[in-house]
Coordinates of C-alpha atoms in Angstrom, one line a residue:
Chain D
A26 CA 49.3 19.4 43.0
Q27 CA 52.7 19.3 41.6
E28 CA 55.2 18.4 43.9
G29 CA 58.6 19.7 42.3
Q30 CA 60.8 21.4 45.1
I31 CA 60.4 25.0 45.2
Q32 CA 63.7 26.5 45.3
H33 CA 64.5 29.9 44.1
D34 CA 68.3 31.1 43.0
S35 CA 68.3 35.0 43.2
G36 CA 72.1 34.8 41.6
L37 CA 70.5 33.8 38.4
P38 CA 70.3 36.4 35.7
V39 CA 66.5 37.8 34.9
Q40 CA 65.3 37.6 31.8
V41 CA 62.6 40.6 30.9
V42 CA 60.6 41.1 27.9
A43 CA 58.4 44.2 27.3
N44 CA 57.3 46.9 25.3
Q45 CA 59.1 49.5 26.4
L46 CA 62.2 50.7 28.6
Q47 CA 63.9 53.9 30.3
V48 CA 67.1 53.4 32.0
D49 CA 68.1 56.1 34.6
D50 CA 71.9 55.7 34.9
V51 CA 71.8 58.6 37.6
R52 CA 68.9 57.2 39.6
G53 CA 69.9 53.8 39.3
L54 CA 66.5 52.5 37.7
F55 CA 65.4 50.6 35.1
V56 CA 61.4 50.8 34.3
F57 CA 60.2 47.9 31.8
S58 CA 56.5 49.0 31.1
G59 CA 53.7 47.3 28.5
Q60 CA 53.0 43.6 28.8
V61 CA 56.4 42.7 30.9
Q62 CA 57.1 39.2 31.8
A63 CA 60.1 38.8 33.8
R64 CA 61.9 35.4 34.7
Q65 CA 64.2 34.2 37.3
D66 CA 65.0 30.5 37.9
Q67 CA 61.7 28.9 38.5
A68 CA 59.5 32.4 39.1
T69 CA 57.8 34.3 36.5
I70 CA 56.5 37.6 37.2
Y71 CA 53.5 39.2 34.5
A72 CA 52.7 43.1 35.4
D73 CA 51.6 46.3 33.5
K74 CA 54.9 47.5 34.6
L75 CA 58.1 47.0 36.3
T76 CA 60.7 48.7 38.0
V77 CA 64.2 47.3 38.9
F78 CA 66.1 49.3 41.6
Y79 CA 69.8 48.9 41.6
Q80 CA 73.0 50.1 43.4
Q81 CA 75.8 51.3 41.2
Q82 CA 79.3 50.6 42.3
G83 CA 81.6 51.9 39.4
S84 CA 80.8 49.5 36.6
K85 CA 79.5 46.5 38.8
R86 CA 75.5 46.7 39.3
Q87 CA 73.9 45.4 42.6
I88 CA 70.1 44.9 41.8
E89 CA 68.5 45.5 45.1
R90 CA 64.6 44.9 44.6
V91 CA 62.0 44.8 42.1
L92 CA 58.7 46.2 41.9
A93 CA 55.6 45.2 39.8
E94 CA 52.6 47.1 39.3
G95 CA 49.3 46.5 37.9
A96 CA 47.9 43.1 37.2
V97 CA 50.6 41.5 39.1
R98 CA 50.7 37.6 38.3
I99 CA 53.5 35.6 39.7
V100 CA 54.0 31.9 38.6
Q101 CA 56.4 29.4 40.4
L102 CA 55.6 25.9 39.8
D103 CA 52.0 25.2 40.9
R104 CA 51.8 28.5 43.3
V105 CA 50.4 31.4 41.4
A106 CA 49.9 34.8 43.2
Y107 CA 47.7 37.8 42.3
G108 CA 47.8 41.3 43.3
E109 CA 48.0 44.7 42.0
R110 CA 51.5 45.1 43.4
A111 CA 54.3 43.3 44.3
E112 CA 57.7 43.9 45.7
F113 CA 60.7 41.4 45.2
F114 CA 63.6 41.8 47.7
V115 CA 66.2 40.0 46.0
A116 CA 68.6 38.9 48.3
E117 CA 65.9 37.5 50.6
A118 CA 64.1 36.0 47.9
R119 CA 61.1 37.3 49.2
I120 CA 57.9 38.8 47.7
E121 CA 55.5 41.1 49.4
L122 CA 52.2 41.3 47.8
G123 CA 49.6 44.1 47.7
G124 CA 46.3 45.4 46.3
A125 CA 44.0 42.2 46.9
P126 CA 46.5 39.8 46.9
R127 CA 45.5 36.0 46.8
V128 CA 47.9 32.7 46.5
V129 CA 46.2 29.6 44.8
Q130 CA 48.1 26.6 45.2
G131 CA 46.4 23.7 43.5
E132 CA 42.8 24.0 45.0
N133 CA 43.9 25.8 47.9
E134 CA 44.0 29.3 48.0
V135 CA 44.3 32.3 50.6
A136 CA 44.1 35.9 50.6
G137 CA 44.3 38.6 53.2
E138 CA 45.5 42.3 52.5
T139 CA 49.1 41.3 52.6
I140 CA 50.8 38.3 51.7
R141 CA 54.3 37.4 52.0
L142 CA 56.0 34.9 49.5
Y143 CA 58.8 33.1 50.1
L144 CA 60.5 31.6 46.9
N145 CA 62.7 29.4 48.6
E146 CA 60.0 27.5 50.7
R147 CA 56.6 26.4 49.8
R148 CA 55.2 28.7 52.8
S149 CA 53.2 32.1 52.5
Q150 CA 52.5 34.3 55.4
V151 CA 49.0 36.0 55.1
E152 CA 47.9 39.4 57.0
G153 CA 44.8 40.8 57.8
G154 CA 43.5 44.3 57.7
S155 CA 41.2 47.1 58.1
Q156 CA 40.3 46.4 54.6
Q157 CA 40.4 42.5 54.1
R158 CA 40.4 39.9 56.7
V159 CA 42.2 36.7 56.1
R160 CA 40.3 34.2 53.8
A161 CA 41.8 30.7 53.0
L162 CA 40.3 27.9 51.5
F163 CA 42.3 24.6 52.1
V164 CA 40.9 21.4 50.0
P165 CA 41.7 18.2 51.8
E166 CA 43.8 16.1 49.5
H167 CA 41.7 13.2 47.5
G168 CA 41.6 10.2 49.5
D169 CA 41.8 12.1 53.4
A170 CA 37.9 12.8 53.5
S171 CA 37.2 9.1 53.9
Chain K
M29 CA 68.3 105.1 -54.8
V30 CA 71.2 104.6 -51.7
R31 CA 68.4 104.9 -49.3
Q32 CA 66.6 102.2 -50.8
R33 CA 69.8 100.1 -50.8
V34 CA 70.5 100.8 -46.9
R35 CA 66.7 99.9 -46.5
L36 CA 67.4 96.6 -48.0
V37 CA 70.3 95.9 -46.1
L38 CA 68.6 96.7 -42.9
L39 CA 65.9 94.1 -43.7
W40 CA 68.2 90.8 -44.5
L41 CA 70.1 91.7 -40.9
F42 CA 66.7 91.8 -39.6
I43 CA 65.8 88.5 -41.2
V44 CA 68.8 86.7 -40.3
L45 CA 68.9 88.1 -36.3
C46 CA 65.2 86.6 -36.2
G47 CA 66.6 83.4 -37.8
A48 CA 69.6 82.9 -35.6
T49 CA 67.6 83.6 -32.2
L50 CA 64.9 80.9 -33.6
V51 CA 67.8 78.0 -33.7
T52 CA 69.3 79.3 -30.7
V53 CA 65.8 78.9 -29.1
L54 CA 65.0 75.5 -30.8
L55 CA 68.6 74.1 -30.0
G56 CA 68.2 74.8 -26.6
R57 CA 65.1 72.8 -25.8
R58 CA 66.3 69.8 -27.6
V59 CA 69.9 69.6 -25.5
P60 CA 68.6 67.5 -22.3
P61 CA 68.7 69.2 -19.0
L62 CA 72.2 68.6 -17.1
S63 CA 71.5 65.4 -15.0
D64 CA 73.0 65.2 -11.5
P65 CA 77.0 64.7 -12.2
V66 CA 76.2 62.4 -9.0
E67 CA 74.4 59.5 -11.0
Q68 CA 77.1 59.2 -13.1
G69 CA 79.2 58.7 -10.7
E70 CA 81.2 61.8 -10.7
I71 CA 81.4 63.5 -7.0
L72 CA 81.0 67.2 -7.0
A73 CA 82.0 68.6 -3.7
D74 CA 83.7 72.1 -2.9
A75 CA 86.4 70.4 -1.3
A76 CA 87.0 66.7 -1.1
L77 CA 89.6 66.2 2.2
Q78 CA 91.9 63.4 3.5
H79 CA 92.2 62.6 7.3
F80 CA 89.6 65.2 8.0
Q81 CA 89.2 65.8 11.8
Y82 CA 86.8 68.7 12.9
S83 CA 86.1 69.7 16.7
E84 CA 83.7 71.6 18.1
I85 CA 84.5 73.7 21.4
R86 CA 82.0 74.5 23.8
D87 CA 82.5 76.5 26.6
G88 CA 86.2 75.8 26.4
R89 CA 86.1 72.2 25.7
T90 CA 85.5 69.6 23.1
F91 CA 81.8 69.2 22.7
W92 CA 82.2 67.0 19.9
S93 CA 85.1 65.7 17.5
L94 CA 85.0 64.2 13.8
E95 CA 87.3 62.3 12.1
G96 CA 86.9 60.9 8.3
E97 CA 89.8 59.1 6.3
T98 CA 88.0 61.1 3.3
A99 CA 85.9 63.7 3.5
L100 CA 83.5 65.8 1.3
Y101 CA 82.4 69.3 1.8
Q102 CA 79.2 70.9 0.3
L103 CA 79.5 74.4 0.9
E104 CA 75.8 75.4 -0.1
Q105 CA 74.3 72.6 2.2
D106 CA 76.7 73.1 5.1
R107 CA 77.2 69.2 5.0
V108 CA 80.2 67.1 4.9
E109 CA 80.4 63.5 4.0
L110 CA 82.9 61.3 5.5
Q111 CA 84.2 57.8 5.1
P112 CA 85.1 55.5 7.6
V113 CA 83.7 57.8 10.2
T114 CA 84.9 58.4 13.7
L115 CA 82.6 60.4 16.4
T116 CA 83.8 61.3 19.7
L117 CA 81.6 63.1 22.9
P118 CA 83.4 63.7 26.0
R119 CA 81.2 64.0 28.5
A120 CA 81.6 64.0 32.6
D121 CA 80.7 60.1 32.8
G122 CA 83.5 59.5 30.2
I123 CA 84.1 59.8 26.2
L124 CA 81.6 58.0 24.0
R125 CA 83.3 57.0 20.9
L126 CA 81.2 56.0 17.8
V127 CA 82.2 54.3 14.6
A128 CA 80.5 53.8 11.3
Q129 CA 81.1 53.1 7.8
N130 CA 79.7 56.4 6.5
G131 CA 78.9 59.7 8.2
T132 CA 77.1 63.1 7.5
A133 CA 77.4 66.3 9.4
W134 CA 75.9 69.6 9.5
P135 CA 78.1 71.3 11.5
N136 CA 75.8 74.4 12.1
E137 CA 73.0 72.1 12.8
Q138 CA 75.2 70.3 15.1
R139 CA 73.6 67.3 13.6
I140 CA 75.3 64.0 12.4
T141 CA 74.1 60.5 11.1
L142 CA 76.2 57.5 10.9
E143 CA 75.3 54.9 8.8
G144 CA 76.5 51.1 8.6
A145 CA 77.7 49.1 11.2
V146 CA 77.6 51.6 14.3
E147 CA 79.3 50.8 17.3
L148 CA 79.1 53.2 20.0
T149 CA 81.8 52.4 23.1
R150 CA 81.9 53.6 26.5
P151 CA 84.8 53.3 29.0
D152 CA 82.5 51.3 31.6
G153 CA 82.5 48.7 29.1
Y154 CA 79.2 49.3 27.8
R155 CA 78.6 48.8 24.0
V156 CA 75.8 49.7 21.4
R157 CA 75.4 48.2 17.7
C158 CA 72.8 49.3 15.4
D159 CA 72.9 50.6 12.0
R160 CA 71.6 53.8 12.1
L161 CA 72.5 56.3 14.8
I162 CA 71.7 60.3 14.7
F163 CA 73.7 62.6 17.0
E164 CA 72.0 66.0 18.1
G165 CA 74.2 68.5 19.7
K166 CA 71.1 71.0 20.1
L167 CA 69.0 68.6 21.9
G168 CA 69.5 68.7 25.5
S169 CA 72.2 70.6 27.2
E170 CA 74.4 67.6 26.4
G171 CA 73.1 66.6 23.3
Q172 CA 70.9 63.1 22.3
L173 CA 71.7 60.1 20.2
S174 CA 68.7 58.2 18.8
S175 CA 67.7 55.7 16.2
D176 CA 64.7 54.1 14.7
A177 CA 66.6 51.0 13.8
A178 CA 67.1 47.9 15.8
V179 CA 69.8 48.4 18.2
E180 CA 71.8 45.7 20.9
L181 CA 73.3 47.3 23.9
S182 CA 75.9 44.9 26.2
G183 CA 77.8 45.5 29.3
P184 CA 78.6 44.3 32.5
Q185 CA 75.9 42.7 33.8
L186 CA 73.4 43.8 30.8
Q187 CA 72.4 42.5 27.7
L188 CA 69.6 44.6 25.8
S189 CA 67.7 44.4 22.4
G190 CA 65.1 46.6 21.0
S191 CA 64.4 49.8 18.7
G192 CA 63.4 53.5 19.0
L193 CA 66.7 54.0 21.2
R194 CA 66.8 57.7 22.6
Y195 CA 69.5 58.5 24.8
D196 CA 69.9 61.9 26.9
L197 CA 73.7 62.3 27.4
A198 CA 73.0 65.1 29.9
Q199 CA 70.2 63.1 32.0
R200 CA 72.1 59.9 31.4
Q201 CA 68.6 58.6 30.7
L202 CA 67.9 55.8 28.1
H203 CA 64.8 54.9 26.4
L204 CA 64.1 52.1 24.4
Q205 CA 60.4 52.3 22.6
Q206 CA 59.6 48.8 20.9
T207 CA 60.4 45.2 21.2
V208 CA 62.5 45.1 24.7
R209 CA 64.2 42.2 25.7
A210 CA 66.8 42.2 28.7
T211 CA 69.2 39.9 30.6
L212 CA 70.0 41.3 34.1
V213 CA 72.3 39.9 36.4
P214 CA 71.8 40.8 39.9
R215 CA 75.0 40.8 41.1
P216 CA 78.6 41.4 39.7

C-alpha cells in the first residue's frame, strides 16, 4: 500500500470534465452529466451526474457541497470508495457515501449502509443499518502473520 | 389593281413583323441571365447607412438595441447586415453587451446572428467568446442566446468551455451540450 500522506485542500480549484452542463444562476446550481470526472487536490470523483451547490454573494460564489450520483467512484491515492451516491461537504472535506458503499484500501475493504470518508485523514466511519450490516476485511501486512 | 397592291403591302408588313419577333426571341435566349450582382462585388441594397442604430422597445423598455458602423438594409427580406456590430440586451440582472465583426438582423423575427470574434460581457465580470452566436427575441420571455460553435466562458471563480450553448435570459439558465471542461474555484 502506498504510504503517501493523505491530505486535502478544499480551497483548490475543482477541475471537471463532462458531456453536458446546466447552470442555474437563480438556484445556484451547476449540474454536470455524462461520464463526469471532477478532481480537486488528490481526490478524483467519477460519476454519471455531479451537482455543485453554491451560494452567490454579488459576483462571488461559495461552493458548499457537491452531490455525485450514479456509479460513483472516488479515488484518493491508494484509497478507493464506491457507491451509488456521494455527498461531498467542501468546507469539512468530508464525503458521505450511500447506495451499497464500500471503501477499498490496498487489500483491506469495509462496507456498510453509510460510509463517512475524511479526506484529510486516513479514517473512514462505517455505519450499518437494516439493509446492510457493517462488513470489514483486514489483511495483515505481509510478515505480520508469523 | 389597287386592292392587289394593298394586299401585297400588308403581306410584306406581316413578314417583317414575323422576322422581327423571331430575332427578338433568338436574341433573348443568347443573352446570359443577369448573374447576382453581389457575386461581382457590387452590393445591392435598398438602403446603405452609416452609424446605424436601431432599438426594439417592448413594454416601454429597450428590449434590444443594435449599432453598426455600416448597415445594408434589404427591404424584401427585412434584413439588415451590419459591420462591425454591437448588440445590447438590458436585463434585470444587468446589461449584456455583445460585439462581433459581422451581424445580420431580421427585426420582425427578432433574430440576430453575430459572426466573427463574438464577445459577450456581463457587468458581474462574466465573458463569453465564440465565433458565432444567435439571439432570438421570441424564445422565452426575455429571449435566448445559442451557439453551436465552440464557446469559452470566463468569470470570477469560473472557467468553462464546451459547445452547443443555450442561454435563457429570463430563467438565467445556461446549457452546454458537448465536451464540457470546467474549473471552479470553491471560495472567493
